[in-house]
Coordinates of C-alpha atoms in Angstrom, one line a residue:
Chain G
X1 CA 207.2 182.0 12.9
X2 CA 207.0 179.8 16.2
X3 CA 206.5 176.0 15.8
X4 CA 206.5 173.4 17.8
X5 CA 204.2 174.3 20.3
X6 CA 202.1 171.0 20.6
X7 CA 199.3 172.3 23.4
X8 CA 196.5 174.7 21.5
X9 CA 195.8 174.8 18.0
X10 CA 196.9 178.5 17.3
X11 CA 197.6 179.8 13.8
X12 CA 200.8 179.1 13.1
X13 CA 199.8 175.7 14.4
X14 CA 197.4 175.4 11.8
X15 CA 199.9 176.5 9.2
X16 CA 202.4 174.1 10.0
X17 CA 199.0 171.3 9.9
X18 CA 198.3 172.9 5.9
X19 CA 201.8 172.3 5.7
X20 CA 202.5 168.5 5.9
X21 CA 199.6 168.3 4.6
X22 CA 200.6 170.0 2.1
X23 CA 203.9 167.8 1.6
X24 CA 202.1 164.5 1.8
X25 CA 200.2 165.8 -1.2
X26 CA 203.1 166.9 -2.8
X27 CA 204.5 163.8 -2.7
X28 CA 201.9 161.6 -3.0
X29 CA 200.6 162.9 -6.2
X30 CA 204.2 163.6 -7.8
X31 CA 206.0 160.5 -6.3
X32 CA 203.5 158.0 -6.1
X33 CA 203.0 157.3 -9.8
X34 CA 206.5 156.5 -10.8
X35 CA 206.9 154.2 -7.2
X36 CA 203.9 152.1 -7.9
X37 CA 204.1 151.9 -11.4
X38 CA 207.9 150.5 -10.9
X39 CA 207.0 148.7 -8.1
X40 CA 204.2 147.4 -10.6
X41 CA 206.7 146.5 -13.4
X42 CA 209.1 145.3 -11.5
X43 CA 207.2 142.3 -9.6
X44 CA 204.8 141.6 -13.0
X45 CA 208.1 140.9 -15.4
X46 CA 210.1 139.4 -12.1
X47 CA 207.4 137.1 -11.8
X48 CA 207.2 136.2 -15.3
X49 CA 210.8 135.1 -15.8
X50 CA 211.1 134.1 -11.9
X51 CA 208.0 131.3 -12.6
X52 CA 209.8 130.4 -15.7
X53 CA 213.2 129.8 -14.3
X54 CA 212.1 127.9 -11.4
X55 CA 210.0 125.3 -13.6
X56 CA 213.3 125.4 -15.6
X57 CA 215.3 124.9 -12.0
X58 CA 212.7 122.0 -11.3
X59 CA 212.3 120.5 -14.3
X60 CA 214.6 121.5 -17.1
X61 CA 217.8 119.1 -18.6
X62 CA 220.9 120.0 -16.0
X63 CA 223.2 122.3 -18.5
X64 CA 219.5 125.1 -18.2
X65 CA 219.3 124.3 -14.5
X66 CA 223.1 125.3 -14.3
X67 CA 222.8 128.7 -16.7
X68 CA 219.6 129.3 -14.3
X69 CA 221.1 129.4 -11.0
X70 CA 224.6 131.0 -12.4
X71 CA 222.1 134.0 -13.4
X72 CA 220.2 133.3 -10.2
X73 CA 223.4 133.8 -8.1
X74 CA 225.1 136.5 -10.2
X75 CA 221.6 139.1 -9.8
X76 CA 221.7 138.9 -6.4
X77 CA 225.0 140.1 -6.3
X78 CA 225.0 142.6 -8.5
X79 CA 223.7 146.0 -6.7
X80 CA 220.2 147.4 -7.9
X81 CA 222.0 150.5 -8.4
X82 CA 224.6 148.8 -10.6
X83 CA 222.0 147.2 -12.6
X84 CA 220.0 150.7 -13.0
X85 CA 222.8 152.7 -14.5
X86 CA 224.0 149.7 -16.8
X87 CA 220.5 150.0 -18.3
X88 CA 220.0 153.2 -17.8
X89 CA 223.1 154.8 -19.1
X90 CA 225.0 151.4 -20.0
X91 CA 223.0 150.7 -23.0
X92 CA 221.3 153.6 -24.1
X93 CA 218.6 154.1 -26.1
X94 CA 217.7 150.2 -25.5
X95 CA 214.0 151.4 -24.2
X96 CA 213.4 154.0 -26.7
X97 CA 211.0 151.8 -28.0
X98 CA 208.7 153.5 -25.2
X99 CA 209.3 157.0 -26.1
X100 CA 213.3 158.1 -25.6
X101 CA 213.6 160.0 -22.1
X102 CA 211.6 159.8 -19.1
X103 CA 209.6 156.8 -20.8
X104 CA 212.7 154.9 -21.6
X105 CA 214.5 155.6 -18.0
X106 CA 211.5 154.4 -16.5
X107 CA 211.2 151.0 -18.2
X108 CA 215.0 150.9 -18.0
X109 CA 214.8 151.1 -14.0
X110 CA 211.6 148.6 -14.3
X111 CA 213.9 146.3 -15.9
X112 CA 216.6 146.4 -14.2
X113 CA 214.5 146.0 -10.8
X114 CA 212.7 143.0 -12.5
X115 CA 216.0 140.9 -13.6
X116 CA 217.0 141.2 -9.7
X117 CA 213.7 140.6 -8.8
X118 CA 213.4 137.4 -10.9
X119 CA 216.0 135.7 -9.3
X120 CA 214.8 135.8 -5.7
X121 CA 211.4 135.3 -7.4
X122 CA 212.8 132.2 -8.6
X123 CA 214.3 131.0 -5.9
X124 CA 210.6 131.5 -4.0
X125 CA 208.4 129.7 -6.5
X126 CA 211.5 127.0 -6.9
X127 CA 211.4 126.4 -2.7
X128 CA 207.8 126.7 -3.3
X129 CA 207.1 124.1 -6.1
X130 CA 209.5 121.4 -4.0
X131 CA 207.6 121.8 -0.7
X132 CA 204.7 120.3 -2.6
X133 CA 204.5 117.0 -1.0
X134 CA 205.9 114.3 -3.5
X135 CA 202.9 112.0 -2.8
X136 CA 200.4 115.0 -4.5
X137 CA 202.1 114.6 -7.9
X138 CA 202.2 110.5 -7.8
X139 CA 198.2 111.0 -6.8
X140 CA 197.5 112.7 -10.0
X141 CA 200.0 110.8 -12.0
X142 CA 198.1 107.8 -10.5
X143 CA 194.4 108.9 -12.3
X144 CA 196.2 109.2 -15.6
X145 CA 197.5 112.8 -15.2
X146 CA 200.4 113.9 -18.1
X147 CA 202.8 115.7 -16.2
X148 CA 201.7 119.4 -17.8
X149 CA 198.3 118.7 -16.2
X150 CA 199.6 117.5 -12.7
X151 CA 201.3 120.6 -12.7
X152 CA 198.7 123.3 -13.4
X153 CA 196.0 121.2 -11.7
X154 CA 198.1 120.2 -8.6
X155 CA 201.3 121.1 -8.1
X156 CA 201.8 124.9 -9.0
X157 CA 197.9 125.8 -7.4
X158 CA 199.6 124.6 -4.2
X159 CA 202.7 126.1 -4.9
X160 CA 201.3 129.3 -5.4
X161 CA 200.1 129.1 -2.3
X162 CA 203.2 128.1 -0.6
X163 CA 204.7 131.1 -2.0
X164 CA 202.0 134.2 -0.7
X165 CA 204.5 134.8 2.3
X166 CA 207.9 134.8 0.9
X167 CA 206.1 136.5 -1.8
X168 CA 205.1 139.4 0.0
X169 CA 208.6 139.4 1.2
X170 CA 209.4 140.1 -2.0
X171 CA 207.1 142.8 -2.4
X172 CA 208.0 144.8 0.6
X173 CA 211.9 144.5 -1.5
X174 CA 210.9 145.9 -4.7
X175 CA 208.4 148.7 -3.3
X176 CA 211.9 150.3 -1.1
X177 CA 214.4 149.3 -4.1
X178 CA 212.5 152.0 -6.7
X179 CA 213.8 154.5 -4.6
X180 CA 217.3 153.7 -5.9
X181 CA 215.4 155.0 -9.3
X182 CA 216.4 158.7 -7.9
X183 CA 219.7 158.5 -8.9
X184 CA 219.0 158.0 -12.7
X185 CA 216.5 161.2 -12.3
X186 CA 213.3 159.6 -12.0
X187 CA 210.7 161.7 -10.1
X188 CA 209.7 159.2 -7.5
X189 CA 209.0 159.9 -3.9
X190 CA 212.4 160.1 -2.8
X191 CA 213.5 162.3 -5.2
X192 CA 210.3 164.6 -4.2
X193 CA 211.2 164.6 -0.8
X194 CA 214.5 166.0 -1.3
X195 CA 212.6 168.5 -3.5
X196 CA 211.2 170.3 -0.2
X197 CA 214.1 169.6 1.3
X198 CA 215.8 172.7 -0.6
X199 CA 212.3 174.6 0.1
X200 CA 212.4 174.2 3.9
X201 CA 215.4 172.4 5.4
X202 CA 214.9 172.7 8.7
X203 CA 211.8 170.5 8.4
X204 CA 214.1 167.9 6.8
X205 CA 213.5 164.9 9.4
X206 CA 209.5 166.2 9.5
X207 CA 209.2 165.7 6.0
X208 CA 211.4 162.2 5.8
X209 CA 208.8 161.0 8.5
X210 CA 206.4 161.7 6.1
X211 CA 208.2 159.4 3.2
X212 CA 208.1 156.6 5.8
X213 CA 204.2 156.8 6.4
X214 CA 203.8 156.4 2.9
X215 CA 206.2 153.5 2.1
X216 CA 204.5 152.1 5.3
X217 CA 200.9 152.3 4.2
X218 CA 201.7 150.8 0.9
X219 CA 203.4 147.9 2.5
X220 CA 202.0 146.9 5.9
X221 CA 198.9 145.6 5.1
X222 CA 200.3 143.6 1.9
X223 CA 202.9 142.1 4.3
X224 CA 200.1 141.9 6.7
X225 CA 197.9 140.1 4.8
X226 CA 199.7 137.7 3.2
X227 CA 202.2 137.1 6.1
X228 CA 199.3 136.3 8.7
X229 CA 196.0 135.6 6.8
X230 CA 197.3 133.2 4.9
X231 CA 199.4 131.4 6.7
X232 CA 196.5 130.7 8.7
X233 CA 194.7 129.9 5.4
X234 CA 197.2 127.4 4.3
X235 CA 197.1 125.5 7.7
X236 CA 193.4 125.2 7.0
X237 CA 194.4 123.7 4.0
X238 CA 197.2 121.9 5.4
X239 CA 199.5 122.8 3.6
X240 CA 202.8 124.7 4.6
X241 CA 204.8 123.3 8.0
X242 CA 202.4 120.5 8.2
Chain M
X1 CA 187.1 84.6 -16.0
X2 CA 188.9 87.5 -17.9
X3 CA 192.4 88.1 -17.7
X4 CA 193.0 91.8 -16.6
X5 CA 196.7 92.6 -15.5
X6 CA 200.0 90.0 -15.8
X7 CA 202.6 90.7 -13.8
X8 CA 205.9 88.5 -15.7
X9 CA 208.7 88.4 -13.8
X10 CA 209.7 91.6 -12.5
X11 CA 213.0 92.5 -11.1
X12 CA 213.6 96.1 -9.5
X13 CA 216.7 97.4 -7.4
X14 CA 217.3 101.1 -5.8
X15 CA 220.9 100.9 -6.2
X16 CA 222.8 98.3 -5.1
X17 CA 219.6 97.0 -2.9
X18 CA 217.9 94.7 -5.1
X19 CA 213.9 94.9 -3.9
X20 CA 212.0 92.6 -6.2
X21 CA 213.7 89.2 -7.8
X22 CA 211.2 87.6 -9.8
X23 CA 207.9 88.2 -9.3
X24 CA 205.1 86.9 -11.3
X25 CA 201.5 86.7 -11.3
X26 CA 198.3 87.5 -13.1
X27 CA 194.7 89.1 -11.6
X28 CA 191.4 88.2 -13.8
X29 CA 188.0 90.2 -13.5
X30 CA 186.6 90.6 -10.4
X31 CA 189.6 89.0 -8.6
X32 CA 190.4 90.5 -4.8
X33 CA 194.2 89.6 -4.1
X34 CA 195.9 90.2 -0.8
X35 CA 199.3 90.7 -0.7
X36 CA 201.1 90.5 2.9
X37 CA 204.6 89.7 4.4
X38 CA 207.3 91.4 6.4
X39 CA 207.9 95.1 6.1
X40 CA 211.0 95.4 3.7
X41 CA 210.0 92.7 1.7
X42 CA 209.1 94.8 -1.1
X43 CA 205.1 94.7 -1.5
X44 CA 204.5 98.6 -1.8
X45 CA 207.5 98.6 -4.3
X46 CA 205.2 96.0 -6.0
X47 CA 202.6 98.2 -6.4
X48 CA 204.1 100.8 -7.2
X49 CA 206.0 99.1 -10.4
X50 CA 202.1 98.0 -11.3
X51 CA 201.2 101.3 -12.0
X52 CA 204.9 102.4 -13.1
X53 CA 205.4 105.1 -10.4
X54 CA 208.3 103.1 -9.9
X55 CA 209.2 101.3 -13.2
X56 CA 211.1 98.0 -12.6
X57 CA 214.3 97.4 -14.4
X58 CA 213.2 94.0 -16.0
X59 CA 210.1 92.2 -16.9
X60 CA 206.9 93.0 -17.7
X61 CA 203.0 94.5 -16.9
X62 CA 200.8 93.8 -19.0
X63 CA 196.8 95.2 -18.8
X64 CA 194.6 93.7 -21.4
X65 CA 197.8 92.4 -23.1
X66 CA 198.9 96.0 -23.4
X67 CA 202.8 96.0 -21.8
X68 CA 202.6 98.9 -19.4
X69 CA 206.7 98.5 -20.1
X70 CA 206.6 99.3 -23.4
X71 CA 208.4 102.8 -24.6
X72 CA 206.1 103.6 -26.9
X73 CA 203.0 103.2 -24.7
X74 CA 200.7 105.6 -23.9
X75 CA 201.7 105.6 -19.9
X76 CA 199.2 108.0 -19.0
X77 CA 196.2 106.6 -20.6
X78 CA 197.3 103.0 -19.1
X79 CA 197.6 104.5 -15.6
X80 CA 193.9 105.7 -16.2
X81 CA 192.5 102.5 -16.0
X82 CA 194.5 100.9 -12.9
X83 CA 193.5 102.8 -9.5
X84 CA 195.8 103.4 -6.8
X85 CA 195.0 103.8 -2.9
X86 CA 197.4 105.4 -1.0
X87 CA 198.8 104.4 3.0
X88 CA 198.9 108.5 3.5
X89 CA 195.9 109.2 1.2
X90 CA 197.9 111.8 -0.9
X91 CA 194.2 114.0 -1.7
X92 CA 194.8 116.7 -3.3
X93 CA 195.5 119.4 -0.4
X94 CA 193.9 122.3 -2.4
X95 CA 190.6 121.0 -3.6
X96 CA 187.2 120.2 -1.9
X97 CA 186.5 116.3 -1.6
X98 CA 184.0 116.5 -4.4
X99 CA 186.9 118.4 -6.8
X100 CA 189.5 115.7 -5.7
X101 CA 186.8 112.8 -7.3
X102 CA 185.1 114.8 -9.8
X103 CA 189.6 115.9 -11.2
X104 CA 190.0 112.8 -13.1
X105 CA 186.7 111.9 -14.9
X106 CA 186.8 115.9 -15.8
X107 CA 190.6 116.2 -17.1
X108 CA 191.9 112.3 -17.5
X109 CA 188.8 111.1 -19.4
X110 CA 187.9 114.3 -21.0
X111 CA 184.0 114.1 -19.8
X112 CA 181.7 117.4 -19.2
X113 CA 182.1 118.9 -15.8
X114 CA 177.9 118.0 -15.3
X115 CA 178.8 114.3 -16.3
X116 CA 181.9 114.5 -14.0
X117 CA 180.2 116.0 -10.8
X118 CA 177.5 113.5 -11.4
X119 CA 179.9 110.5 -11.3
X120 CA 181.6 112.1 -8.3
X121 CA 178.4 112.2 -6.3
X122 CA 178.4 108.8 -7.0
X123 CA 181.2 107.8 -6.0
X124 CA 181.0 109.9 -3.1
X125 CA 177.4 107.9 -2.3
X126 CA 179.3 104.5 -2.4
X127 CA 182.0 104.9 0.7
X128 CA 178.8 107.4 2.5
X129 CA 180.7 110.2 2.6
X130 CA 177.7 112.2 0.5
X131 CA 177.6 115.0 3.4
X132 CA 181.4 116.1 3.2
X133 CA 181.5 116.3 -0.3
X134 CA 182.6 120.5 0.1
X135 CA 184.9 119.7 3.0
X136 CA 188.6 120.1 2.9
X137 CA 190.4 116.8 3.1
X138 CA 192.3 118.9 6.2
X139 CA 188.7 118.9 7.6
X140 CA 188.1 115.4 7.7
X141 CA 189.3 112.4 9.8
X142 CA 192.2 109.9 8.2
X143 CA 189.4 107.6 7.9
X144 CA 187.5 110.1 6.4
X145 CA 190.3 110.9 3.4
X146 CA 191.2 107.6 2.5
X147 CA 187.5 106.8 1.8
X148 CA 187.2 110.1 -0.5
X149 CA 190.7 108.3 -1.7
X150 CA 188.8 104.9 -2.8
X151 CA 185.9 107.1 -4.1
X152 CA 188.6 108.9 -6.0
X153 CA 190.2 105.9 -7.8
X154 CA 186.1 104.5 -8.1
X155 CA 185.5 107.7 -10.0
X156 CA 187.5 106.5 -12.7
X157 CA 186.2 103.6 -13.4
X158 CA 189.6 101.8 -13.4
X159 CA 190.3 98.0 -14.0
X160 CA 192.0 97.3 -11.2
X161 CA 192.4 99.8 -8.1
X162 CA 195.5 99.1 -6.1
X163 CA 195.8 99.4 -2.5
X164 CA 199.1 100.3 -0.6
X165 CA 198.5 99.4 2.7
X166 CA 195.0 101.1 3.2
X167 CA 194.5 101.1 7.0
X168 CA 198.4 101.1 8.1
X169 CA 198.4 105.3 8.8
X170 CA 195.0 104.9 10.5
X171 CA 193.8 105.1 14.5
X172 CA 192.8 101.8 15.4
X173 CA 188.9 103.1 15.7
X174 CA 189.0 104.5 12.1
X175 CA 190.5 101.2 10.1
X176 CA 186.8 99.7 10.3
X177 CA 185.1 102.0 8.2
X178 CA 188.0 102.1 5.7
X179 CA 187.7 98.1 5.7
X180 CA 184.0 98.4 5.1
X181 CA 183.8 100.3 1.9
X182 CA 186.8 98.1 0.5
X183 CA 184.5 95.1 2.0
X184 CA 181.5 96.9 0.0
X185 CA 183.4 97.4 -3.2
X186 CA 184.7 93.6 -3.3
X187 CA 181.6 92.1 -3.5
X188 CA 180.1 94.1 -6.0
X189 CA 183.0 92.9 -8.3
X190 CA 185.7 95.5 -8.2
X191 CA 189.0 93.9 -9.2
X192 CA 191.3 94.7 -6.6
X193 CA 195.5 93.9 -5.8
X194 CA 195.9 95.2 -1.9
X195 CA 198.9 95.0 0.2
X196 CA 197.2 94.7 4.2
X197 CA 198.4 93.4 6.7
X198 CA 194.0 93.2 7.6
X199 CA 193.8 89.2 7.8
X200 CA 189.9 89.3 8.8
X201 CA 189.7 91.4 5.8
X202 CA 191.5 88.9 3.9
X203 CA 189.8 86.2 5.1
X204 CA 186.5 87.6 3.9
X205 CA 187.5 88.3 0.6
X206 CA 190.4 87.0 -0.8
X207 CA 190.4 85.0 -4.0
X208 CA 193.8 84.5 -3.2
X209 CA 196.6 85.5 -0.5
X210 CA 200.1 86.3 -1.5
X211 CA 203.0 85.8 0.7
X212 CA 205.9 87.6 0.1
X213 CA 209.3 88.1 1.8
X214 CA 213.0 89.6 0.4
X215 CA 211.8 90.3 -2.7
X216 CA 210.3 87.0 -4.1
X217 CA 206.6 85.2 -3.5
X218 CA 207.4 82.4 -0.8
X219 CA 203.8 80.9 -1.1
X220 CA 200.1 81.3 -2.3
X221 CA 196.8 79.7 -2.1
X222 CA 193.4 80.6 -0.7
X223 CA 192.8 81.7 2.3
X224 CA 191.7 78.8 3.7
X225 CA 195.0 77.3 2.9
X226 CA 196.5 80.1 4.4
X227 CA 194.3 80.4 8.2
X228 CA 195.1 76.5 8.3
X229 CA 198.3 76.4 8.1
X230 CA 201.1 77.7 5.3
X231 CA 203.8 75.2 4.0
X232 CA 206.1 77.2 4.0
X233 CA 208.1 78.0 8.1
X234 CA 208.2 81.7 6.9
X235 CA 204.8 82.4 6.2
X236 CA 203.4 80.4 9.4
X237 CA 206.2 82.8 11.4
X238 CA 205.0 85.7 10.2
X239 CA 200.8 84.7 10.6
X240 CA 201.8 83.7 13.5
X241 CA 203.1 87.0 14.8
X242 CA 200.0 88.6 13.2
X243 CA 197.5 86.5 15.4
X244 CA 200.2 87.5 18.8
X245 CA 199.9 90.8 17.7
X246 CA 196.1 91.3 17.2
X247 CA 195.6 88.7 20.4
X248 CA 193.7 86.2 18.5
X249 CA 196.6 82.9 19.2
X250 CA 196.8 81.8 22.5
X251 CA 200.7 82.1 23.5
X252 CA 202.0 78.6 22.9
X253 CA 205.5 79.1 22.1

């Protein structure tokens, strides 16, 4: 079998073609799933407790705001891996609730992938909600606004806004970090790729390139988007740096 | 003539720094009041204890007889009905100019949105700002934003509006429309406490002028008292360097 040979589309050319394709099937339809759906969990439950401990960092009585960023400060120095075997094999049988095996280890690895992620989640919204200019909030408190209503009116709309970028950020983290979801056996696109590994090493570096593409595709133009677009949109508004 | 708000002697300090010492005075219907003095000498801080932004240590504010001070008052539903103009306009960022007037009639007073857009069109009409109603307030000009401000604290109706130095954060060619819609809204009866600096302003409008300077009222009257000469040396200082300053006094000493 010859390969390599980059001028002329001969046979074995096209066999090698079938074959990447065939890989970036392989591990798009195999690997894909369990990424995203991580990727998914992660960010939606990191967001949910993120949000809620950096109202609690804003506004809470100063023994939560302590407990907050002593949990903030210990999750980001814990390593995801760490975190994924505690849950994983630390407390077993804590996600059977799911269905015990591949179920549970994936919402064990979403979990521990949210905890991390709700601590630089909350240190995002928490940046995001102070940028807020003090002068919006005295505005609305100014018309008669209770403070709940100021904030879902005023303050969080623009926080939210404030926090696309670093956000995205975020995102770009998460979407990587499930690949650390290998090691407790789930069948994500890492793991696949060291699946055709065994079938054809010498193609090993060929086949990581493929991995990269398809990391890259999925985070690009979210990074892209939220990075450029909307900066620009929230200098229309301006808001953000001025 | 009505008594609206009472200011009773109200003390407030940020620290050690004491800001207001005393100050006392009340506003009926339909009033206009100017407040002006040396910067430092705690009129925004005023204000701003009016509508408890910044509530004073000692004292009291009352609207309608209703003690603003009071721990059991309903703070929000008080704040309502007293206005507030801001010196950097404070609109909110993320809403259209329409949304930032129509917010407070729609979520503070509980009306129908209809009702409230209707009212903010309204409002909108009276400082002629009807054609940027779906404008950002990033898209329009200072002057711009601090009339969709005063349409803003219109909107609600209020008792009183208060005005923190209206004009101070504006170009010089912007200040007169700004001056013109509070000129507009004084003579159809709007009661009104503002801090300026604006003497022509004052001059035309002005039940009465309030001098203040460290903290406590050095002198009041009309402005006629006022333009022809205060009692007190501070006062006739300070007007003094006003006229200098806007070239209106020849240069005598």
């Amino acid at each position: 079998m010859t390969h390599g040979s980059l001028n002329g589309l001969g046979d074995s050319d096209m066999q090698e073609l079938q074959e990447v394709i065939r890989w970036f099937q392989y591990i798009i339809v195999n690997g894909l799933p369990a990424t995203l759906l991580l990727t998914f969990l992660g960010l939606v439950f990191g967001f949910i407790l993120g949000l809620l401990f950096a109202l609690g960092r804003v506004y809470a009585p100063r023994p939560i705001k302590v407990a907050i960023s002593t949990y903030e400060r210990i999750m980001r120095s814990i390593p995801i891996l760490v975190l994924m075997f505690m849950f994983v094999f630390g407390f077993p049988g804590l996600f059977n609730f799911v269905g015990a095996g591949t179920n549970a280890t994936l919402m064990a690895v979403a979990f521990a992938l949210a905890l991390r992620s709700s601590a630089y989640q909350a240190g995002i919204f928490r940046s995001a909600i102070q940028s807020v200019s003090p002068g919006q909030l005295q505005a609305a408190q100014a018309i008669g606004m209770t403070n709940l209503q100021a904030n879902v009116f005023i303050v969080l709309p623009q926080a939210f806004r404030l926090a696309v970028p670093g956000w995205s950020n975020e995102y770009a983290v998460v979407i990587k970090d499930t690949s650390f979801a290998m090691a407790v056996g789930i069948a994500e696109m890492n793991k696949l790729a060291l699946n055709l590994q065994v079938e054809s090493p010498e193609f090993m570096l060929f086949i990581l390139f493929v991995l990269t593409l398809v990391y890259f595709c999925f985070t690009y133009p979210v990074t892209k988007y939220a990075g450029e677009i909307m900066t620009k949109r929230l200098k229309r508004l301006g808001l953000g740096g001025g | 003539m009505t008594l609206i708000l009472e200011v009773k002697d109200i003390y407030k300090s940020f620290d050690e720094l004491a800001v207001l010492k005393g100050i006392s005075f009340d506003v009926h219907q339909g009033e206009v009041k100017v407040i002006f003095g040396p910067s430092g000498s705690g009129k925004s801080t005023m204000l701003r204890c009016i509508n408890m932004l910044d509530p004073p240590q000692s004292g009291d504010i009352l609207l309608h007889g209703q003690s603003l001070m009071d721990p059991s008052a309903n703070l929000n539903k008080l704040r309502a009905k007293i206005g507030m103009v801001f010196q950097s306009f404070n609109l909110f960022a993320h809403m259209k100019a329409i949304d930032n007037i129509a917010l407070g009639p729609r979520r503070v007073l509980g009306l129908s949105k209809e009702v409230s857009m209707e009212i903010a069109h309204q409002a909108l009409e009276r400082v002629k700002l009807s054609d940027r109603a779906h404008h950002y307030p990033a898209e329009l000009s200072g002057g711009q934003q601090q009339r969709i401000g005063i349409a803003r604290a219109l909107a609600m109706q209020p008792d009183v509006i208060l005005f923190d130095e209206p004009t101070s954060a504006l170009d010089p060619e912007l200040i007169g429309e700004v001056l013109q819609v509070m000129l507009d809204i004084a003579k159809e009866g709007t009661t009104m406490i503002v801090v300026t600096h604006e003497m022509g302003f004052a001059r035309a409008v002005a039940d009465e002028m309030i001098f203040m300077d460290e903290g406590v009222i050095v002198e009041r009257g009309t402005p006629q008292h006022f333009f022809a000469g205060a009692e007190s040396e501070r006062a006739q200082r300070f007007l003094h360097r006003l006229e200098v300053l806007y070239g209106q006094a020849e240069e005598e000493s």
